[in-house]
mmCIF file of C-alpha atoms in Angstrom:
data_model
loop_
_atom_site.group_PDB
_atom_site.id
_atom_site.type_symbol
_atom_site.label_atom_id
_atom_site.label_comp_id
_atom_site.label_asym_id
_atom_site.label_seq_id
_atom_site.Cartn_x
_atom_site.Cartn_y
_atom_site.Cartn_z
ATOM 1 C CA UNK S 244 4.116 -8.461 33.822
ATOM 2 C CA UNK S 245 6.989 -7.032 31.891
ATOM 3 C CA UNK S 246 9.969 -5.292 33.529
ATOM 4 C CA UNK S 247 13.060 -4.202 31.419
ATOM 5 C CA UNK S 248 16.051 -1.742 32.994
ATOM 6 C CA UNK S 249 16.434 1.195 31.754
ATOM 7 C CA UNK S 250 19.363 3.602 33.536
ATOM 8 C CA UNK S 251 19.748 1.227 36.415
ATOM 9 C CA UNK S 252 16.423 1.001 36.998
ATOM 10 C CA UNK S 253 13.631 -1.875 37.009
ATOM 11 C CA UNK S 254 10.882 -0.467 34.778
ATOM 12 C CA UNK S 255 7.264 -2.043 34.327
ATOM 13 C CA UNK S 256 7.042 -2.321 30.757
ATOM 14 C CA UNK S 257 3.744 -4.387 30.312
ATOM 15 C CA UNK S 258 1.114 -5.663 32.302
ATOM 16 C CA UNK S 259 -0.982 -8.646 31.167
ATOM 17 C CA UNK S 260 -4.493 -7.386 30.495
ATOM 18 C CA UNK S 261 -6.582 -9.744 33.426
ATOM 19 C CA UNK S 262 -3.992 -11.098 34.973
ATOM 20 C CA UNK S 263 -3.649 -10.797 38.574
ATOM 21 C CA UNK S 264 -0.898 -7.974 38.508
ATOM 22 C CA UNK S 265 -3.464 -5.864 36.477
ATOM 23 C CA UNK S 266 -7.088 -7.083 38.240
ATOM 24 C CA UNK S 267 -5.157 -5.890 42.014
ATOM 25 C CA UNK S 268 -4.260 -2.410 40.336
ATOM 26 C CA UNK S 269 -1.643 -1.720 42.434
ATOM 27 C CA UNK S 270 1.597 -1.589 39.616
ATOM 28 C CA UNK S 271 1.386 0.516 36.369
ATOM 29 C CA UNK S 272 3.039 0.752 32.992
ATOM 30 C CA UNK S 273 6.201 3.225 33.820
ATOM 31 C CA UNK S 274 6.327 2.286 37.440
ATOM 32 C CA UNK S 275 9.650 1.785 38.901
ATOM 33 C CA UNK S 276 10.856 -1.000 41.418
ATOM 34 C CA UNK S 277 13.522 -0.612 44.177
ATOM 35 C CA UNK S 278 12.806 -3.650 46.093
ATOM 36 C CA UNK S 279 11.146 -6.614 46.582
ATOM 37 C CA UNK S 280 10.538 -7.848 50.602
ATOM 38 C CA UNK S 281 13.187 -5.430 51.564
ATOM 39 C CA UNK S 282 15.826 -6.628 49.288
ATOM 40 C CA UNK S 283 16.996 -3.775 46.533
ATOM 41 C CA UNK S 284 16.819 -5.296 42.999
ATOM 42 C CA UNK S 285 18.347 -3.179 40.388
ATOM 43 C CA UNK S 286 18.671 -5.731 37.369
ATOM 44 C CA UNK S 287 15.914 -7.987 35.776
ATOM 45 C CA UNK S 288 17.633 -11.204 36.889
ATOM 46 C CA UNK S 289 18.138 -10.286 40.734
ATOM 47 C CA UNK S 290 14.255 -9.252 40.070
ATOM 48 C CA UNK S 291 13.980 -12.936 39.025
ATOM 49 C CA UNK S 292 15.537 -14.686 42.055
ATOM 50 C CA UNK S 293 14.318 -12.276 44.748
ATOM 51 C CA UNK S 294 10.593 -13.747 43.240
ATOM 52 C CA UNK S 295 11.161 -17.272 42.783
ATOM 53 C CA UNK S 296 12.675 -16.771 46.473
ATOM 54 C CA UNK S 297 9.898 -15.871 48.340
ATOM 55 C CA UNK S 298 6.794 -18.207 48.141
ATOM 56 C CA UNK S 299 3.995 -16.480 50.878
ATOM 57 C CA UNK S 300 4.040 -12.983 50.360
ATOM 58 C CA UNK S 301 5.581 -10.513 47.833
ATOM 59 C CA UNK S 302 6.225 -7.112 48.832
ATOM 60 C CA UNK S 303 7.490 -4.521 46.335
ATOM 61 C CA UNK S 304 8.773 -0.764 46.940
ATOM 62 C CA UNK S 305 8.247 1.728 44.003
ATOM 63 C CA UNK S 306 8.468 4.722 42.485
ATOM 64 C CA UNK S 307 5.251 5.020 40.907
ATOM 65 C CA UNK S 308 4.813 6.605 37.442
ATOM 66 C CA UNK S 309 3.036 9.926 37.415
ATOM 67 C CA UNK S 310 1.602 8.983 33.693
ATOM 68 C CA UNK S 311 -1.935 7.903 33.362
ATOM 69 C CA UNK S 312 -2.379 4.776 30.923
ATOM 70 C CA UNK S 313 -5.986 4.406 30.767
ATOM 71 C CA UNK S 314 -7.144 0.824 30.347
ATOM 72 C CA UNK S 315 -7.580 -0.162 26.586
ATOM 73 C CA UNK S 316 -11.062 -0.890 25.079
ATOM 74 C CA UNK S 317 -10.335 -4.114 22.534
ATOM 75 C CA UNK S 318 -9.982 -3.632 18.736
ATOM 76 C CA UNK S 319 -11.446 -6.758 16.787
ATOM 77 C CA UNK S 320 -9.248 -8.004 14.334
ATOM 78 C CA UNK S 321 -9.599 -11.259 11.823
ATOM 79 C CA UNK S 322 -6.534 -13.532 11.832
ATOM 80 C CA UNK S 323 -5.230 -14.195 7.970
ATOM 81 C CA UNK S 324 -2.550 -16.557 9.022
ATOM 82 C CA UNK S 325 -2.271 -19.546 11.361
ATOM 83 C CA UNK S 326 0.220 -19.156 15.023
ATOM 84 C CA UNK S 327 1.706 -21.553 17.684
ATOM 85 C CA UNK S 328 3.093 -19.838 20.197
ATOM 86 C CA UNK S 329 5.277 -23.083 21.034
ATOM 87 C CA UNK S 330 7.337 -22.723 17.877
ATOM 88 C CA UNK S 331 7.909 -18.872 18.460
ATOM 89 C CA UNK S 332 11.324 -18.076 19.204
ATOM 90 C CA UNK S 333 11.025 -14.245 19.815
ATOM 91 C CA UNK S 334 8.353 -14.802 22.291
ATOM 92 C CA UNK S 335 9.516 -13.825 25.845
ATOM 93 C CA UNK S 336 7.390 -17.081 27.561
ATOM 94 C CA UNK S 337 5.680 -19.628 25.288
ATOM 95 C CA UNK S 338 3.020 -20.365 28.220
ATOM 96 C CA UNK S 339 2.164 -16.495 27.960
ATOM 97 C CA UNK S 340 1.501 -16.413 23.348
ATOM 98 C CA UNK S 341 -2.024 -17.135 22.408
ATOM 99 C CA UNK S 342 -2.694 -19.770 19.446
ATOM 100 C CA UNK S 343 -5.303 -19.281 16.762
ATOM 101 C CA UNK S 344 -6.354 -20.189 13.243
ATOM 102 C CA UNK S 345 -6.656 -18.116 9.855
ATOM 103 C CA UNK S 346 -10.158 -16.938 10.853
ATOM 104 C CA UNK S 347 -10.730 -16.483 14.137
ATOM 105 C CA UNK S 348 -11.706 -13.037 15.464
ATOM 106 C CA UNK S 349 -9.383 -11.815 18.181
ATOM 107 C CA UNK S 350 -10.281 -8.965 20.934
ATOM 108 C CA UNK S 351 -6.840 -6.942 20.946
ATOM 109 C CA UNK S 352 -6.406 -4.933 23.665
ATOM 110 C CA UNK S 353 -2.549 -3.222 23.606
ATOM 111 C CA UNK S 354 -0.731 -2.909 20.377
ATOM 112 C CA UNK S 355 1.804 -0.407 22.038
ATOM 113 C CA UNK S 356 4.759 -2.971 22.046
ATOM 114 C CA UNK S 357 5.944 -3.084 18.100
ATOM 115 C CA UNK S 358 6.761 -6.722 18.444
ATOM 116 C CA UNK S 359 3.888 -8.277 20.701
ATOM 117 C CA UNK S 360 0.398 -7.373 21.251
ATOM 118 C CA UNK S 361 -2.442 -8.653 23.707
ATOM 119 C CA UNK S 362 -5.043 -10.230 22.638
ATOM 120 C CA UNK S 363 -7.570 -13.238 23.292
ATOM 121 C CA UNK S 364 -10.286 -14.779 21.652
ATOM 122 C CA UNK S 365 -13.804 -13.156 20.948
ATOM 123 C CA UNK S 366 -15.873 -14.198 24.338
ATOM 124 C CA UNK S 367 -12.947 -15.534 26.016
ATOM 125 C CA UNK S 368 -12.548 -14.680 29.441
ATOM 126 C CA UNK S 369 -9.206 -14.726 31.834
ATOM 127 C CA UNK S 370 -5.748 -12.747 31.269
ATOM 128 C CA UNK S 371 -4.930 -11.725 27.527
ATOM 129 C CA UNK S 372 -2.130 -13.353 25.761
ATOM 130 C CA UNK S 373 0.624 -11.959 23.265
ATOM 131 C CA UNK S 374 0.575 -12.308 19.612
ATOM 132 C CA UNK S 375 3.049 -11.254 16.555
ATOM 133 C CA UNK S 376 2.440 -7.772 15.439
ATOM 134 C CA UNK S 377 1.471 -7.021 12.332
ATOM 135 C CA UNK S 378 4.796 -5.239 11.560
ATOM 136 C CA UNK S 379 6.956 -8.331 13.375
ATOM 137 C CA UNK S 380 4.570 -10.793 10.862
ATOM 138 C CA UNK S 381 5.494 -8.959 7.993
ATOM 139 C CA UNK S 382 8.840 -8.602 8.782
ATOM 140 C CA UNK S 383 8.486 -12.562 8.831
ATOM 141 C CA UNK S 384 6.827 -13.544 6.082
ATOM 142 C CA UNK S 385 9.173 -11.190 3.665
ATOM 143 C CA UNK S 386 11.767 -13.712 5.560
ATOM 144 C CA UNK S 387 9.946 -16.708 4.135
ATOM 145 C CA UNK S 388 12.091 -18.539 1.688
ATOM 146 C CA UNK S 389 10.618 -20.597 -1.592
ATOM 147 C CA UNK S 390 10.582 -24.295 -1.432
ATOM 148 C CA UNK S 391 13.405 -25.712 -3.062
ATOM 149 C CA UNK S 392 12.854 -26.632 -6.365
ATOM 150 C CA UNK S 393 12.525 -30.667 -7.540
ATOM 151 C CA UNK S 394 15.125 -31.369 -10.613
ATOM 152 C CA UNK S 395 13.247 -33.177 -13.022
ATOM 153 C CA UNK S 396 15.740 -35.384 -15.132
ATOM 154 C CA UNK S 397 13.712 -34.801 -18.201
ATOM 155 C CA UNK S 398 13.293 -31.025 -17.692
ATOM 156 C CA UNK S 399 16.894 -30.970 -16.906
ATOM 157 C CA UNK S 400 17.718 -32.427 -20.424
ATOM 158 C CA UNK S 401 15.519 -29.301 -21.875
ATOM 159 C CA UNK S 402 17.112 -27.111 -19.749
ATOM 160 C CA UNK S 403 20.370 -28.609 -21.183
ATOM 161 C CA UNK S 404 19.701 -28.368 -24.559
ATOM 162 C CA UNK S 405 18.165 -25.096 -24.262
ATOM 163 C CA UNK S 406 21.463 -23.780 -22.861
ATOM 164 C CA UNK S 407 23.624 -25.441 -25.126
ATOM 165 C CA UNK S 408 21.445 -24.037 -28.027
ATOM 166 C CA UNK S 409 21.962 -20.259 -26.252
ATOM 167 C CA UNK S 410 25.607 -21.401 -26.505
ATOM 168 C CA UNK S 411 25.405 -21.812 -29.989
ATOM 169 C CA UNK S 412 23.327 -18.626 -30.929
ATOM 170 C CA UNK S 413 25.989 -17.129 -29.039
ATOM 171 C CA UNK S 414 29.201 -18.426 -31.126
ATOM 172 C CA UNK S 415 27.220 -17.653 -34.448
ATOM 173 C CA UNK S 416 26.636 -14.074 -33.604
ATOM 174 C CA UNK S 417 29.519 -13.408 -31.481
ATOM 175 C CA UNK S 418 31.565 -14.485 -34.999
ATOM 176 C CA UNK S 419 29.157 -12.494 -37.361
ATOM 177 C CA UNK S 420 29.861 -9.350 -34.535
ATOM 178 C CA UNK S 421 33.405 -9.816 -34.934
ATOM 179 C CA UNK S 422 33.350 -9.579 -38.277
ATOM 180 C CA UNK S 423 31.363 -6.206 -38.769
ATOM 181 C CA UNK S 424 33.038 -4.867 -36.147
ATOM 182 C CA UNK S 425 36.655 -5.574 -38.638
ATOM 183 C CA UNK S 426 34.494 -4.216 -41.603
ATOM 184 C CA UNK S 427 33.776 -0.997 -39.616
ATOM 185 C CA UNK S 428 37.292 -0.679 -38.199
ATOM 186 C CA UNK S 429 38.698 -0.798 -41.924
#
C-alpha cells in the first residue's frame, strides 16, 4: 500500500494488486486515514512509526472514498529491455519492483501511476510488483549517455593532420578572400 498527504491528510494512493491489504478489501484507492489503534496520524512518517509500533493488531479509522475503482483485468505486454529493481533509485521499496528479461510477457494490471505500474509474470501467482512506465523508461533511455570514445594514437595523427590541412585550406582562401574583397572595394 501507498499513502501520500495531500491537504493534511493521509491518502491511499495504491494498493498492491494480491497483497494482503487488497485480498481483505477493507481500504480503497482515495480512502483517507485518521488513525491507526486510536492514535491520529496526519503525516506519512507518524503513519510509519504508529505501524512499526504495534506488532498484534492494526486498527485504522477512515474516511472512506465514495469513488468506485473497479479491480483491473491485466493487459499483456512483452518486455524490450532488461530491469533490476535493486539498482532502481526512483523505486519507493526495492523488495516491492519486479525483475525481468527482454522477452518475457508480463500481466499488467494498473498503469494509473505515470512513474510505476503493477505487474507480474504470465502464470505467476501472489501480490503484483511495480515496474518503470513506459513514459519513466523513455524518459530514461533519452538520459542514456554514449560510451566514451577510445583515442586511437594513429587515428589521432589523421585527425591531426586532417585539421592542420583544414588550417591550411583556411589561410589559402582566407588570403585569396581578402584580396577580392580589396579588388571589389576599389
Amino acid at each position: 500500500m501507498t499513502v501520500r498527504c495531500e491537504n493534511g491528510k493521509l491518502v491511499v494512493a495504491r494498493i498492491m494488486i494480491g497483497g494482503l491489504v487488497d485480498k481483505q478489501g477493507m481500504l480503497h484507492i482515495g480512502d483517507v486515514i485518521t488513525q491507526v489503534n486510536g492514535v491520529p496520524v496526519d503525516t506519512v512518517p507518524a503513519l510509519q512509526a504508529a505501524v512499526q509500533a504495534q506488532m498484534d493488531t492494526l486498527t485504522f479509522t477512515i474516511i472512506p472514498s465514495w469513488i468506485d475503482h473497479p479491480k483491473p483485468l491485466p493487459t499483456y505486454m512483452k518486455a524490450f529491455f532488461y530491469y533490476d529493481p535493486q539498482y532502481d533509485r526512483l523505486l519507493p521499496s526495492r523488495s516491492i519492483g519486479l525483475a525481468f528479461a527482454k522477452g518475457d510477457i508480463l500481466e499488467v494490471y494498473s498503469v494509473n501511476d505515470d512513474k510505476f505500474w503493477q505487474a507480474r509474470h504470465l502464470g505467476a501467482t501472489g501480490a503484483a510488483r511495480l515496474i518503470p512506465s513506459l513514459d519513466l523508461q523513455e524518459i530514461r533511455s533519452s538520459r542514456i549517455r554514449a560510451p566514451p570514445i577510445s583515442v586511437n594514437p594513429a587515428k589521432q595523427k589523421k585527425s591531426c593532420d586532417f585539421l592542420s590541412l583544414r588550417r591550411r585550406k583556411k589561410l589559402i582562401y582566407g588570403d585569396q578572400l581578402e584580396t577580392i574583397g580589396k579588388n571589389l572595394a576599389h
